[in-house]
XYZ file of C-alpha atoms in Angstrom:
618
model
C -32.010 6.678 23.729
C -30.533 7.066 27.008
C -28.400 3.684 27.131
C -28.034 0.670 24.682
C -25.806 -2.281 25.333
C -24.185 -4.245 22.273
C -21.330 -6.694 22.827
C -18.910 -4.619 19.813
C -19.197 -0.850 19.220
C -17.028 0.817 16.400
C -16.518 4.233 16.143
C -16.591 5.772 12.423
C -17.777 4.392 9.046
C -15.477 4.390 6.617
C -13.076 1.368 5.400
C -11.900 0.585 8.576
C -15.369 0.881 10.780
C -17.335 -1.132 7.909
C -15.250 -4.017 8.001
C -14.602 -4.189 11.690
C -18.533 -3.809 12.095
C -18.854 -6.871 9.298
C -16.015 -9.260 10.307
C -17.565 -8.907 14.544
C -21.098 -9.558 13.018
C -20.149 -13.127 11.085
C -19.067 -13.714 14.529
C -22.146 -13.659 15.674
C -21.500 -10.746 18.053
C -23.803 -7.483 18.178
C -22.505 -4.611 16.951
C -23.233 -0.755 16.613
C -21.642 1.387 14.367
C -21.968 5.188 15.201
C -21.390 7.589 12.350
C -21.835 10.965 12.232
C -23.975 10.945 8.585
C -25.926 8.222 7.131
C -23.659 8.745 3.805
C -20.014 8.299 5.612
C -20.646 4.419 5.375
C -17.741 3.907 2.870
C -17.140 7.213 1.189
C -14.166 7.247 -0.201
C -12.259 10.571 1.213
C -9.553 10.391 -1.542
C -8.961 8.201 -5.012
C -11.842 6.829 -6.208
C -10.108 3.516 -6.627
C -9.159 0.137 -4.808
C -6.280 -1.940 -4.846
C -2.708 -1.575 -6.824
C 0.250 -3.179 -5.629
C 0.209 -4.751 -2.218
C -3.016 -3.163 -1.502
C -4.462 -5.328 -4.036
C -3.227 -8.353 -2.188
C -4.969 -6.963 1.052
C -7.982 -6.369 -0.669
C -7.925 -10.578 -1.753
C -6.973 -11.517 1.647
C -9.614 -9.162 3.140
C -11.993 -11.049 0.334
C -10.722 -14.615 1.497
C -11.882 -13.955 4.930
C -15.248 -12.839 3.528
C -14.638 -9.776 3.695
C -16.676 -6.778 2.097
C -14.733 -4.142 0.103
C -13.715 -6.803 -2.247
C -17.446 -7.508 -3.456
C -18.254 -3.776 -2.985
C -15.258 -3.125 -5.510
C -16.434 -5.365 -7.694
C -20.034 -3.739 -7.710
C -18.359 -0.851 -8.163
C -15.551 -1.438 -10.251
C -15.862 1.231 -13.525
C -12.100 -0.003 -14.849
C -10.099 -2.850 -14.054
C -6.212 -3.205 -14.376
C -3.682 -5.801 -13.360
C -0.929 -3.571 -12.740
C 2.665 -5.641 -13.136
C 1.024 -7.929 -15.552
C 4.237 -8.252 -17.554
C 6.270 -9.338 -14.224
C 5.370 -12.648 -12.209
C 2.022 -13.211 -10.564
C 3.417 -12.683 -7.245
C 4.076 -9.228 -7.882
C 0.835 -8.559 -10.143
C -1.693 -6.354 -8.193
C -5.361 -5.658 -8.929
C -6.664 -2.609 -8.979
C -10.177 -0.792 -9.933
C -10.962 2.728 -10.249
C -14.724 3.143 -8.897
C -17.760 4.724 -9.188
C -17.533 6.737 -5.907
C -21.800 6.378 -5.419
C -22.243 3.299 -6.693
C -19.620 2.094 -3.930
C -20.957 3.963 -1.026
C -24.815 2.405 -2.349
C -23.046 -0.947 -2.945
C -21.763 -0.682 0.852
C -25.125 0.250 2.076
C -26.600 -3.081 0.090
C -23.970 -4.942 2.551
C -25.230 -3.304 6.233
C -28.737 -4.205 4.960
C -27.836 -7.438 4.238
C -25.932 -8.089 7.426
C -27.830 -9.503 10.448
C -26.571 -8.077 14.205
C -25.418 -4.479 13.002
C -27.240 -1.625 14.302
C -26.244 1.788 12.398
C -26.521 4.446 15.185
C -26.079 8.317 13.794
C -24.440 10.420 16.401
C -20.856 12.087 17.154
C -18.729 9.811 19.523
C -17.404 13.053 22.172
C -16.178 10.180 24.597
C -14.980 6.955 25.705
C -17.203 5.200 28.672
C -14.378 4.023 31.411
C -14.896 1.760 34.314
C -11.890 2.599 36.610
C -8.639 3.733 34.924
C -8.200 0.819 32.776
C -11.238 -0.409 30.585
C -13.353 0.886 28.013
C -17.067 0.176 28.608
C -18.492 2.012 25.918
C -19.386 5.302 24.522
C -20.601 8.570 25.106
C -22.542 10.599 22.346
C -22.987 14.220 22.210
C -26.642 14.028 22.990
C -25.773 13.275 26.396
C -26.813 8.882 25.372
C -24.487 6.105 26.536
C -23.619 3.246 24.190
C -22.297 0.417 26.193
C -20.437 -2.586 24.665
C -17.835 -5.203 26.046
C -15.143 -4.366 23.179
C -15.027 -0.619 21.407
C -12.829 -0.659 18.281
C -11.844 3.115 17.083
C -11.254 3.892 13.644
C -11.222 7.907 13.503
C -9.308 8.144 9.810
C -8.578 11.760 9.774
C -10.634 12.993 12.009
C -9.098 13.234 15.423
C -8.029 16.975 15.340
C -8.420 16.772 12.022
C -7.281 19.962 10.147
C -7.358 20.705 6.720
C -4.659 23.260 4.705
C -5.107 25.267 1.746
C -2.237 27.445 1.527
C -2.542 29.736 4.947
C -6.377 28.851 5.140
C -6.273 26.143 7.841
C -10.088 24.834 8.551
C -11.023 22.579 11.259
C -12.194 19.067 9.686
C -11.957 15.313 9.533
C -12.478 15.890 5.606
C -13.483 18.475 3.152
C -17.175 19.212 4.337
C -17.451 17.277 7.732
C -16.269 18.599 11.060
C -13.468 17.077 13.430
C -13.624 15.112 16.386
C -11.688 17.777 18.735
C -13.467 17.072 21.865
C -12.686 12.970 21.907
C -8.831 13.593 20.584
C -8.577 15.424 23.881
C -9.475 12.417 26.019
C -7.679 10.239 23.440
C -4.475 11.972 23.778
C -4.928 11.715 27.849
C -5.706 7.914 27.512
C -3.173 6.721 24.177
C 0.726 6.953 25.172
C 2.606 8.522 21.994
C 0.228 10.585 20.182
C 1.595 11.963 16.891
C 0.888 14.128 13.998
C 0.529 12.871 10.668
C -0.783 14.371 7.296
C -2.072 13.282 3.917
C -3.269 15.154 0.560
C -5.585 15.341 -1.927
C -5.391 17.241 -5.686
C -8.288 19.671 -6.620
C -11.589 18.076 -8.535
C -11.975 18.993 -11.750
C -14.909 19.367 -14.056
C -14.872 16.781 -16.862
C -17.416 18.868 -19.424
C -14.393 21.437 -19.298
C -11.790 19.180 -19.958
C -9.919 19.178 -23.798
C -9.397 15.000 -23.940
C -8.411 15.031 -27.235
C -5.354 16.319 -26.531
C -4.540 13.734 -23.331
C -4.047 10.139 -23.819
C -6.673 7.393 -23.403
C -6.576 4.672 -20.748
C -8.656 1.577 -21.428
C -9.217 -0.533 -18.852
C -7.741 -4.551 -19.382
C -9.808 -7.147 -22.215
C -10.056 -9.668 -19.397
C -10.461 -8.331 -16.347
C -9.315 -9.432 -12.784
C -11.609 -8.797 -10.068
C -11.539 -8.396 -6.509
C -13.526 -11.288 -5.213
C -13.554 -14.965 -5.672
C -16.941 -14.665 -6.306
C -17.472 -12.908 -8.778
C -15.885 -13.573 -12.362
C -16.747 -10.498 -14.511
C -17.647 -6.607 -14.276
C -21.143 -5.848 -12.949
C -21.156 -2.042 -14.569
C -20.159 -0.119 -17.173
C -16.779 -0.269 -18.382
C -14.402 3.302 -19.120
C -11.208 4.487 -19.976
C -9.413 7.207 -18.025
C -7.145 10.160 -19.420
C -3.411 10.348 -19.254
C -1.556 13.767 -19.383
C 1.979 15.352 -18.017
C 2.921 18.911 -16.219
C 5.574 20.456 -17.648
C 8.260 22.894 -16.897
C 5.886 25.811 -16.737
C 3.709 23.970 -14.263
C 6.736 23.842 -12.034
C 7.632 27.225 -12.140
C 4.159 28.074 -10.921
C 4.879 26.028 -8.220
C 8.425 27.269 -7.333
C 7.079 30.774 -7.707
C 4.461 30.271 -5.070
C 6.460 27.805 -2.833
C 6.454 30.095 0.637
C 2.353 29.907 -0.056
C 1.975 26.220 0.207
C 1.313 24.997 3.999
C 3.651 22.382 3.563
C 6.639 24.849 2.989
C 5.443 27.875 4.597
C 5.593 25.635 8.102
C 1.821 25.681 8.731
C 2.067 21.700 8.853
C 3.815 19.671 11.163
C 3.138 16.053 10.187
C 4.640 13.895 8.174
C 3.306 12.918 4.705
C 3.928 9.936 2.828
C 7.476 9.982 0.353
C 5.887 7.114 -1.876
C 2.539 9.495 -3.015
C 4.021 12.883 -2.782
C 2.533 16.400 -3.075
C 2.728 18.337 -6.819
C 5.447 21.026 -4.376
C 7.639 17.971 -3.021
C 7.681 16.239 -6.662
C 9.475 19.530 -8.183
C 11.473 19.969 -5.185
C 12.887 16.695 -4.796
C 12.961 15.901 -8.639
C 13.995 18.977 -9.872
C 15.981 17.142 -12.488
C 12.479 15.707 -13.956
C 10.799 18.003 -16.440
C 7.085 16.381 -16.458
C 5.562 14.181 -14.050
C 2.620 11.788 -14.826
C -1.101 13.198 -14.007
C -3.909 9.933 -14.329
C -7.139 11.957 -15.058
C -9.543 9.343 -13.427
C -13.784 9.775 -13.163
C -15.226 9.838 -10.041
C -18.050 8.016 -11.503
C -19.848 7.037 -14.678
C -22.569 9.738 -14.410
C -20.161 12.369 -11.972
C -18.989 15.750 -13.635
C -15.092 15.420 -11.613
C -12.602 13.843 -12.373
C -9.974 13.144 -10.180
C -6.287 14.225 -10.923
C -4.459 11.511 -9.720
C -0.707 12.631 -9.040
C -0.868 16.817 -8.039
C -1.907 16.724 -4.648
C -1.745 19.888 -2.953
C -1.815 22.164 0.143
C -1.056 25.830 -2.298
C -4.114 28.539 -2.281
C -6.859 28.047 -4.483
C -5.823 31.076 -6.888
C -1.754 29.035 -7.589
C -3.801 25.568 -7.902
C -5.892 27.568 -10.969
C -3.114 28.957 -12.285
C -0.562 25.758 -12.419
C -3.136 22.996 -13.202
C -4.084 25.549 -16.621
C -0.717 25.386 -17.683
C -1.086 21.330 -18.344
C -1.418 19.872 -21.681
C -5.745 19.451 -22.180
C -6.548 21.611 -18.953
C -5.615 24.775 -20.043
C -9.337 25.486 -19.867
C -10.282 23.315 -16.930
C -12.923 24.538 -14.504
C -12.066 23.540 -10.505
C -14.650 22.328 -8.792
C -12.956 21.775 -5.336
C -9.265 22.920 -4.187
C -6.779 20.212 -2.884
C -5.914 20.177 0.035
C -3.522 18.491 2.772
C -4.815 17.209 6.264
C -3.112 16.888 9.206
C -4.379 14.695 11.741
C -3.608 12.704 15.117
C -2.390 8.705 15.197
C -0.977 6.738 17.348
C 2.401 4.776 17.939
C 1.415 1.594 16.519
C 4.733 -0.027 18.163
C 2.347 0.463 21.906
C -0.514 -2.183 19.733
C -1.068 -5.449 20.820
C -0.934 -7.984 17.369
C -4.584 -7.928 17.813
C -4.637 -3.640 17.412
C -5.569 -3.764 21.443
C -4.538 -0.918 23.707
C -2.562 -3.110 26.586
C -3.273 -0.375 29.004
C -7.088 0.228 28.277
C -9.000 -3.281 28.760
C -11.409 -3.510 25.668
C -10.273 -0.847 23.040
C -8.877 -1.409 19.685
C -8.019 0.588 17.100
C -7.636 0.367 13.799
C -6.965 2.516 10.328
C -5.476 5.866 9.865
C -4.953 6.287 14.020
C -2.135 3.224 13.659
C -0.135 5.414 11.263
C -1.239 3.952 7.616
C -2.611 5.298 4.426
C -5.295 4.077 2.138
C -8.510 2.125 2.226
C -7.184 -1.133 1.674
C -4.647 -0.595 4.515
C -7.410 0.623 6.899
C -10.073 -2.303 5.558
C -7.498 -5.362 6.669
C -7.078 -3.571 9.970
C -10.829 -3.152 10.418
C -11.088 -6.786 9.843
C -8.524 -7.632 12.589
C -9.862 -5.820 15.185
C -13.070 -6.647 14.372
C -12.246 -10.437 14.531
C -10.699 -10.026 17.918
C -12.898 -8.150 19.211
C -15.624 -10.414 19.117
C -13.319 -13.287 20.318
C -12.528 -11.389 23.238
C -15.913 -10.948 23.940
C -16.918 -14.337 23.596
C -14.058 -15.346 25.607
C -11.882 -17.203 22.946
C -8.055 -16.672 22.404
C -7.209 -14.245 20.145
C -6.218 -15.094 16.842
C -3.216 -13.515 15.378
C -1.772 -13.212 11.831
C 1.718 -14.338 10.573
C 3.697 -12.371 8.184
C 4.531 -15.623 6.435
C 0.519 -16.495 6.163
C -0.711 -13.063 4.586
C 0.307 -9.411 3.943
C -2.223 -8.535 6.859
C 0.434 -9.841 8.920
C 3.156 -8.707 7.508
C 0.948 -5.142 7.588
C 0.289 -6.102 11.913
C 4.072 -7.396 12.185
C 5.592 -4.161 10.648
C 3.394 -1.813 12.650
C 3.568 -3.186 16.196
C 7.154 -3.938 15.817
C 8.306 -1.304 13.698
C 5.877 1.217 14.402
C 5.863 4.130 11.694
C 7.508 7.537 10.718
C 5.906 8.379 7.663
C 2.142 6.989 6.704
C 2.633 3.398 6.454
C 1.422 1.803 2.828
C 1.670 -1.644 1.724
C 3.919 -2.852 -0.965
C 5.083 -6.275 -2.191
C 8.728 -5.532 -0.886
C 7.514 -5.363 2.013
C 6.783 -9.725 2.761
C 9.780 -12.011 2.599
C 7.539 -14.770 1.534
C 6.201 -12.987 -1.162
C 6.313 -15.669 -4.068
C 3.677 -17.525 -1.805
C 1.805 -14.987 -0.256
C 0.068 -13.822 -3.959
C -3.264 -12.533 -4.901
C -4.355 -14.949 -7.089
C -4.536 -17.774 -4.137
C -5.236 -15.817 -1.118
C -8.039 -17.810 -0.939
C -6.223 -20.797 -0.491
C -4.728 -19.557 2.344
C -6.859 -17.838 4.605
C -10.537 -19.299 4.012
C -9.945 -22.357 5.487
C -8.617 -20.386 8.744
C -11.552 -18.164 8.350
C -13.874 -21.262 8.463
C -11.892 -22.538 11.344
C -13.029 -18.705 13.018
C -16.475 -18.489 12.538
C -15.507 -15.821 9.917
C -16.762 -17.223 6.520
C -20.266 -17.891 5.903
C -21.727 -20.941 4.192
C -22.310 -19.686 0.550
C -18.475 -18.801 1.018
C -17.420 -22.024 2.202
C -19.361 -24.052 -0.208
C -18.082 -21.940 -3.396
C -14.451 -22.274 -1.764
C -15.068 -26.005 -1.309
C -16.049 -26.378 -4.863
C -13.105 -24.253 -6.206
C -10.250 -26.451 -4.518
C -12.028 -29.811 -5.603
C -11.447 -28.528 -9.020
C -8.022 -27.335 -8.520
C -7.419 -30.854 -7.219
C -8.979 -32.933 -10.250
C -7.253 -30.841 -12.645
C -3.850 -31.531 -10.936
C -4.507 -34.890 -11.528
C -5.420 -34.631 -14.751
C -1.885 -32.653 -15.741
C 0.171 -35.172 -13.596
C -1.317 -38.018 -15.175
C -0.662 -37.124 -19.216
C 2.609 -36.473 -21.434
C 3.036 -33.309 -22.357
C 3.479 -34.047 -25.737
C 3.874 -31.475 -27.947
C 3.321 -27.827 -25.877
C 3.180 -24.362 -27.284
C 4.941 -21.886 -26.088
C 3.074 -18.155 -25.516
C 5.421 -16.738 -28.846
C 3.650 -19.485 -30.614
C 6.713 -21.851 -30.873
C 6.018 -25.435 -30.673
C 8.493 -27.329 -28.760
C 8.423 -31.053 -27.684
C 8.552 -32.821 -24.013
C 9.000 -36.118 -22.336
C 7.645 -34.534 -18.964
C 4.169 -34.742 -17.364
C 1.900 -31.422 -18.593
C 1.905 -30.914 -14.717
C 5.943 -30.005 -15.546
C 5.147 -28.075 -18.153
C 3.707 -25.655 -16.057
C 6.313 -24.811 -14.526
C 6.830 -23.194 -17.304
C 5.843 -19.243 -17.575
C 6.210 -19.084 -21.119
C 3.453 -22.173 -21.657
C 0.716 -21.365 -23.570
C -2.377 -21.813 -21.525
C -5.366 -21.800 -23.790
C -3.067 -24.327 -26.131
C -3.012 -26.627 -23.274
C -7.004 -26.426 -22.935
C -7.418 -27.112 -26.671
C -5.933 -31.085 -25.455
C -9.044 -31.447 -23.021
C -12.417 -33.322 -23.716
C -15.192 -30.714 -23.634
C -16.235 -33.591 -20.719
C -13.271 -32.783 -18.807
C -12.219 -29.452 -20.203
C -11.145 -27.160 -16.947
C -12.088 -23.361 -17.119
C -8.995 -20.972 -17.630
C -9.206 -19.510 -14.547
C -8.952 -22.452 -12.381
C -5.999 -24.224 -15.599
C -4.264 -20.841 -14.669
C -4.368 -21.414 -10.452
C -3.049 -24.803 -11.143
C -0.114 -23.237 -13.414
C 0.727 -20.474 -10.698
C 1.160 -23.144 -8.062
C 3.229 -25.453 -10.261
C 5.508 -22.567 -11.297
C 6.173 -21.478 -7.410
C 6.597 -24.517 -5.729
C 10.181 -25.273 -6.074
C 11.095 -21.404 -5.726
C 8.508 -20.940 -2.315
C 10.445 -24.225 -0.686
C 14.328 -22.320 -2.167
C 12.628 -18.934 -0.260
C 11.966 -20.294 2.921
C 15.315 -21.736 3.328
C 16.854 -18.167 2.466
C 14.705 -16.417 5.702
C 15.805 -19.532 7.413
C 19.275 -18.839 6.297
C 18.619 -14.970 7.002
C 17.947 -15.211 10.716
C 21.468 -17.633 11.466
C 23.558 -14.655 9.463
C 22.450 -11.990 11.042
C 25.953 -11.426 12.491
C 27.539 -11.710 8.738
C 29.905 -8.309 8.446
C 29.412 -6.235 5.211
C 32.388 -4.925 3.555
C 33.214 -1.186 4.253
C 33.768 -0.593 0.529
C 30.067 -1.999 -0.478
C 28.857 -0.426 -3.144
C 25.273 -0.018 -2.154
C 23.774 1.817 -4.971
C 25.175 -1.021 -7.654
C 22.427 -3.570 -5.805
C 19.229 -2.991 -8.461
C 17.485 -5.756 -6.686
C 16.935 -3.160 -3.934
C 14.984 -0.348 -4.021
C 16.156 2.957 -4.512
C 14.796 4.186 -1.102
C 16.966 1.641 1.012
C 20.176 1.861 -1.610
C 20.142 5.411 -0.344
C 19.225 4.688 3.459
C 22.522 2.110 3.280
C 24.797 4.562 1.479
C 23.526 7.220 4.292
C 24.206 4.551 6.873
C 26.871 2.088 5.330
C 25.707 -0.793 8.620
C 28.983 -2.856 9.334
C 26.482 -6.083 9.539
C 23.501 -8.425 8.268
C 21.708 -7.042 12.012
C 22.420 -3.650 11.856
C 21.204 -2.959 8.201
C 17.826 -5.174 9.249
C 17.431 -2.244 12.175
C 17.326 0.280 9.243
C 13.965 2.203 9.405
C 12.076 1.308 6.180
C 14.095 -2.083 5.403
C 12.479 -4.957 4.180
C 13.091 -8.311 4.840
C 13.131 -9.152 0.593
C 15.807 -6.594 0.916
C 18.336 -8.159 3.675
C 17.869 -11.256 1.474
C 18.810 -9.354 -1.805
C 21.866 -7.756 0.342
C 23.080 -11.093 2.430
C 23.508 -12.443 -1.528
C 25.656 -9.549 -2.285
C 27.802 -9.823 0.288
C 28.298 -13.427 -0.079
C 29.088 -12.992 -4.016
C 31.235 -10.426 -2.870
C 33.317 -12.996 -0.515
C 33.292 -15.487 -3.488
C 35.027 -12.702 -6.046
C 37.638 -11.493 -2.979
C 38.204 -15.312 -1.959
């Protein structure tokens, strides 16, 4: 193949690449996807999970839009949780740990299914330019040309990709696969503001040498939530995954061998995430802590690892022996692979257009790991975005753009373009000021009709979707239009009410399979949908009180904060920005929202503090 024009190319095949490749395709755009191996399309480089908080909410949205790692998740799913399931559903995240083959097979099920995507296997050592200013396509190392009106880039780690095990430093995009050196050179010439960023992963270990009688058991949840609004119930085999600690021993390991790690020993310049840190930064930062949690999590129902979730690493091989075998049912613990950190180029998000478009180079996006952020989920919503736009601008449309008060994807875009990043950027629900309406359970609700407005959702979608919200709507009706009666209460106490049963939801404490037991098996609603209808009754007077509060927000930003504040005392914060403001101590509303790291939900939480404040002095 000497030259092969497509109207979309994307470079790379994990999270990112797969969904940009899907989301141009329901466009009706052609599209090829170069990847390096047949077996990159959606390997998962790290955790062999999806979703958790905030990422679980992308992973909805990215389903709403018809997405695919929410149906691949499913297909994959080996143990579901709702994590926050004691706390409000607009906080509750879904999250699945996953068969790791069964994912990558479930992803391959999708390309096949998929009309207008051609899979072409090749390394990417170039981009095609036409003048100074616009990407035309690619340039493999075979010497072929790939031509396309829109190329979307989504490299993960793999421009200049290094990987660290102690003072071992080993050119690679990821344990086992090589790094694209020669197209970070012309991407550093072409991208203003390239920076260094790293991530980590703990060792693998092997499960038959594991003692898991002595760790604790993790079953999955008796009703599980899943990913897509498609599907209702787990398609594989369900497990449970191990629980176990390290201990002061496993830290002095650790300290002993400190000037060994790369992190410590200076071998690494990037910056890793705070929020997942290495095993070394864990008993340096906490050195008050004496254990730290360790999730022992299969990599699959018929794979020997298991995946330590919490002791990621960059010491030598020999110290990574030696500390995990000091931790309660590992003493005798075969490792199968080392951990390792990897450093890698991104960059400046804050130079993005909304729509992840390079301003300065006509026709490239980019989206994933090279915009600064961490995790699938994270790189699967971007994929989706650029993918989206880059078909529109192909066709000729306008570009559509997200709103942080219409999804976490745009609160994701928002905070990257505008913000831009100094750490890996990860999604949490802190992060959206309209979080009590932006939840996972009706993501749906809010971006499938705009994705049928797109072009984006196919008919089987739209039809299902159709279906659901004609429900939603008859059961409304039927709540509004009967006395609640007598209602039970989820401790079992019966108390009585003049109110509609629609009121009654409003209620969290309502006991929802009660209020089934009052419907005619003719009109009897399933829980599911009884339990949408419930969310959104128990929301809407606090989603109308939120929106005036940002309203409010925006007019104060000139409101002065007392020079005495007591920033630690405000729990409703997180500890991260109590500690940024204490560091700080802003002298107003605008100058603590320029904080890097602060969250909208925050200024809220600290405009009401100073406010009570007033009141008390007053």
């Amino acid at each position: 193949m000497k030259q092969s024009d497509f109207d979309v190319i994307v470079i790379g095949g994990g999270h990112a690449g797969c969904e940009a490749a899907h989301a141009s395709a329901r466009m009706g755009s052609s599209v090829a996807l170069v990847t390096m191996k047949a077996t990159d399309l959606g390997v998962m480089s790290c955790n062999p999970a999806i979703g958790g908080l905030g990422k679980g909410h992308l992973v909805r949205e990215i389903d709403a839009l018809d997405g695919v790692m929410g149906r691949v998740a499913d297909r994959s799913g080996i143990q579901f949780r709702l994590l926050n399931r004691r706390k409000g559903p607009a906080v509750q995240g879904p999250r699945a740990q996953a068969d790791r083959e069964l994912y990558a097979k479930a992803m391959v099920a999708e390309f096949d299914r998929q009309e207008n995507i051609r899979v072409l296997l090749g390394e990417v050592v170039g981009l095609e330019l036409e003048g100074d200013s616009r990407v035309i396509g690619v340039v493999l190392r075979d010497g072929s040309v790939v031509r396309a009106r829109a190329t979307i880039l989504t490299s993960g780690t793999f421009l200049g990709g290094m990987i660290h095990i102690g003072h071992q430093r080993i050119p690679a995009g990821r344990m086992g696969d090589d790094a694209s050196n020669v197209l970070a050179d012309q991407v550093r010439e072409l991208v203003p503001r390239i920076g260094r960023l790293k991530t980590g992963t703990p060792p693998r270990l092997l499960k038959s040498t594991i003692e898991w009688s002595a760790v604790q058991h993790q079953p999955g949840d008796d009703k599980p939530t899943l990913f897509s609004f498609l599907n209702s119930k787990p398609l594989v085999e369900q497990i449970s995954c191990g629980i176990t600690h390290t201990n002061l021993t496993t830290h002095d390991v650790i300290r002993r061998n400190l000037d060994r790690s790369a992190m410590y020993g200076g071998q690494i310049d990037g910056v890793g995430p705070r929020y997942c840190p290495s095993i070394e930064d864990k008993v340096i930062r906490f050195a008050e802590k004496s254990s730290h949690q360790i999730f022992l999590e299969p990599e699959g129902l018929n794979s020997p690892l298991i995946y330590p979730n919490g002791i990621s690493t960059s010491l030598p091989a020999d110290v990574q022996e030696e500390y995990v075998r000091t931790i309660r049912g590992l003493e005798n613990v075969t490792i199968a692979q080392p951990g390792y950190a990897i450093e890698y180029d991104f960059a400046d998000p804050k130079g993005l257009q909304r729509t992840l478009q390079l301003p300065n180079l006509d026709g490239l996006f980019l989206a994933g790991q090279i915009n600064g952020t961490t995790g699938y989920e994270e790189a699967a919503a971007q994929g989706l975005v650029a993918g989206l736009n880059a078909s529109l601008s192909v066709t000729g449309n306008a570009p559509y753009v997200f709103d942080r008060s219409q999804s976490y994807i745009g609160v994701m875009i928002d905070d990257l373009t505008t913000r831009g990043v100094s750490e890996p950027y990860r999604m949490f629900t802190s992060r959206a000021e309209y979080r009590l309406s932006l939840r996972a359970d009706n993501a749906d609700q809010r971006l499938t009709p705009v994705g049928v407005s797109l072009g984006l959702v196919k008919d089987d979608r739209q039809y299902a979707f159709g279906k659901k919200i004609n429900e939603l709507e008859r059961i409304g009706r039927l709540m509004r239009e009967r006395p609640a009666g007598q209602y039970v209460r989820s401790d079992d106490v019966v108390v009585q009410s003049t109110r509609s049963a629609h009121d009654l939801l409003r209620n969290a404490d309502v006991d929802l399979e009660a209020v089934l037991d009052g419907f005619e098996d003719a009109e009897r609603p399933d829980i599911a949908d009884l339990r949408q209808v419930a969310n959104d009754a128990l929301y809407a007077v606090y989603i109308e009180r939120q929106a005036q509060e940002v309203a409010a927000l925006r007019r104060d930003e000139g409101v002065r904060i007392p020079a005495d504040m007591d920033f630690r005392m405000l729990n409703s914060i997180s500890f991260e920005i109590r500690e940024k403001l204490s560091t700080i101590r802003p002298e107003s509303i605008g100058q603590a929202s320029r904080i890097e790291g602060m969250t909208p939900a925050a200024l809220v939480s600290l405009l009401g503090a100073v406010r009570r404040r007033g009141r008390d002095v007053a």
